[in-house]
Amino acid sequence: MNERDSEQVARMLVERGYEMTQAETEADVVLLNTCSVRDMAEQKAIGKMGMMARLRASKPEMVFGYLGCMAQSRGQELVDGLGHVDLVVGTQKFHKVADYVDQIVSRKRELREKLMDDARFSIVDVDEEEGSQETIREHMLTERQATAFVSIMQGCNMHCTFCIVPSTRGAERSRRIDEIVREVEGLVERGVKEVTLLGQIVNLFGRHEFEKKDGKSPFVQLLEAVHAVEGLRRLRFTSPHPIGFREDLIQAFAELPNLMPHVHLPMQSGSDRILKAMHRGYTAERYFTLTEKLRAARPDIALTTDIIVGFPGETDEDYAATRELIQRTAPDNAFVFRYSKRRDTPASEMEGQIPESVKEERNQDILRLVDTFAIQKSEALVGKEVEILCEGLSKTNEARLTGRTPGNKIVIFEGSSRHVGEIFDVAITRSSGFSLYGDPAVLA
């Protein structure tokens, strides 16, 4: 979601005549798009901005800004805490960033002409804006880019007790289906073969704005409409919530061939007591049953998940229940997080806060358990031919290319520019445990 928001801001700045640079020392404008899900993310953003203060000494006209969730949460205090921050823009005002940058640049020029280099001028905008969900719709595609993110909604109404997102992203707001389809059609015309639909709780799309039709939720209606776009080869979505999986969505995996067989399905805990304290709205057994239904509908489906260890009050028995549910569901992979206190969330005030040493021990243990399943699932593909969409150069080895299987597993292979953006079969020759290595078929 942050990548998509950043792309929107970059597109608007490029349209104003700015050019992208990979080196902050060459930049006139440096904007950090921030996350507040964990405290570590906020501390990294603050540390990074602090390190860049030195650039202001040699280039006083530089513009520095915070965007996104931390900006929304902290607002003016980011300007007050770091003397070189010029701009703070919240999650509903990304479309205003280019205007604000222009205003700051003009104001800095005026102050410099008046020999007032020490005068401060900053803009902070963290207000809500009706219709902001419709503003993230422009794309800045690179040559032969075959994948794209499409934002379909903003906000979250779930209010999980550990999560700051409802206060940083606001209430659920969904776009119109026809507008989303039009955006996807435009992407396909520009060469995109795969789109990923984005929402904080993506499978609750449209529940306040649109009616069910023929027993199908607004989200399934959207999936069917996007799936019907001519030329679109692959369709994904992230991230859903278990309570949003009704029979119509499960059935969609059986009926829509271009809906890729991968679901990121956050578990968070395997303890019913902790799930209730988290305000998750399901039990461990209901979660397990859902995974079984998804696998029955689409036997090749890959399931990944999120897990939080060390939630306030988590006993050894609660932790053991999480471990048991992981073993029962056998995920393809998981993101494992140590519980992190977030401001203004109910969990931050709960009794029974867990020591960091216990969180770390449980974190490492769960990681080892998850790794065993990840390795098994990857090694099961060795010797088989699988379809991939080549996305471009590998991030870890630019001498090789990378692509993803329908189940969202990464495949590394030797190839050439003709492979980029294409869908083709590869023979999986080996697995490192987490990445697959393949031999591509020759393209016509």
Short mmCIF file of N, CA, C and O in Angstrom, two decimals, residues 175-189 226 229:
data_model
loop_
_atom_site.label_atom_id
_atom_site.label_comp_id
_atom_site.label_asym_id
_atom_site.label_seq_id
_atom_site.Cartn_x
_atom_site.Cartn_y
_atom_site.Cartn_z
N ARG A 175 -13.88 2.63 -3.50
CA ARG A 175 -14.07 3.24 -4.81
C ARG A 175 -15.20 2.55 -5.57
O ARG A 175 -15.63 1.45 -5.22
N ARG A 176 -15.63 3.16 -6.65
CA ARG A 176 -16.65 2.56 -7.50
C ARG A 176 -16.03 1.46 -8.36
O ARG A 176 -14.89 1.58 -8.83
N ILE A 177 -16.79 0.40 -8.57
CA ILE A 177 -16.28 -0.73 -9.35
C ILE A 177 -15.93 -0.31 -10.76
O ILE A 177 -14.89 -0.70 -11.30
N ASP A 178 -16.76 0.50 -11.40
CA ASP A 178 -16.49 0.88 -12.78
C ASP A 178 -15.22 1.72 -12.89
O ASP A 178 -14.47 1.60 -13.89
N GLU A 179 -14.92 2.54 -11.88
CA GLU A 179 -13.69 3.32 -11.90
C GLU A 179 -12.47 2.41 -11.77
O GLU A 179 -11.44 2.62 -12.42
N ILE A 180 -12.56 1.40 -10.93
CA ILE A 180 -11.44 0.47 -10.75
C ILE A 180 -11.22 -0.31 -12.04
O ILE A 180 -10.07 -0.48 -12.49
N VAL A 181 -12.29 -0.77 -12.65
CA VAL A 181 -12.17 -1.53 -13.91
C VAL A 181 -11.54 -0.65 -14.99
O VAL A 181 -10.66 -1.10 -15.75
N ARG A 182 -11.93 0.61 -15.04
CA ARG A 182 -11.36 1.52 -16.03
C ARG A 182 -9.85 1.69 -15.80
O ARG A 182 -9.07 1.75 -16.75
N GLU A 183 -9.44 1.77 -14.54
CA GLU A 183 -8.01 1.88 -14.24
C GLU A 183 -7.26 0.63 -14.68
O GLU A 183 -6.18 0.72 -15.27
N VAL A 184 -7.83 -0.54 -14.42
CA VAL A 184 -7.19 -1.79 -14.82
C VAL A 184 -7.11 -1.88 -16.34
O VAL A 184 -6.09 -2.30 -16.90
N GLU A 185 -8.16 -1.49 -17.03
CA GLU A 185 -8.13 -1.51 -18.50
C GLU A 185 -7.00 -0.64 -19.03
O GLU A 185 -6.30 -1.01 -19.99
N GLY A 186 -6.81 0.53 -18.42
CA GLY A 186 -5.72 1.41 -18.84
C GLY A 186 -4.37 0.79 -18.61
O GLY A 186 -3.44 0.95 -19.42
N LEU A 187 -4.21 0.08 -17.50
CA LEU A 187 -2.94 -0.59 -17.21
C LEU A 187 -2.66 -1.70 -18.22
O LEU A 187 -1.53 -1.84 -18.70
N VAL A 188 -3.68 -2.48 -18.55
CA VAL A 188 -3.50 -3.56 -19.51
C VAL A 188 -3.12 -3.00 -20.88
O VAL A 188 -2.26 -3.56 -21.58
N GLU A 189 -3.71 -1.89 -21.26
CA GLU A 189 -3.36 -1.25 -22.53
C GLU A 189 -1.90 -0.83 -22.56
O GLU A 189 -1.28 -0.76 -23.63
N VAL A 226 -13.10 -7.27 -12.77
CA VAL A 226 -11.69 -7.09 -13.14
C VAL A 226 -11.19 -8.31 -13.90
O VAL A 226 -10.45 -8.20 -14.88
N VAL A 229 -11.58 -8.24 -17.64
CA VAL A 229 -10.84 -7.29 -18.48
C VAL A 229 -9.99 -8.06 -19.48
O VAL A 229 -9.14 -8.88 -19.11
#
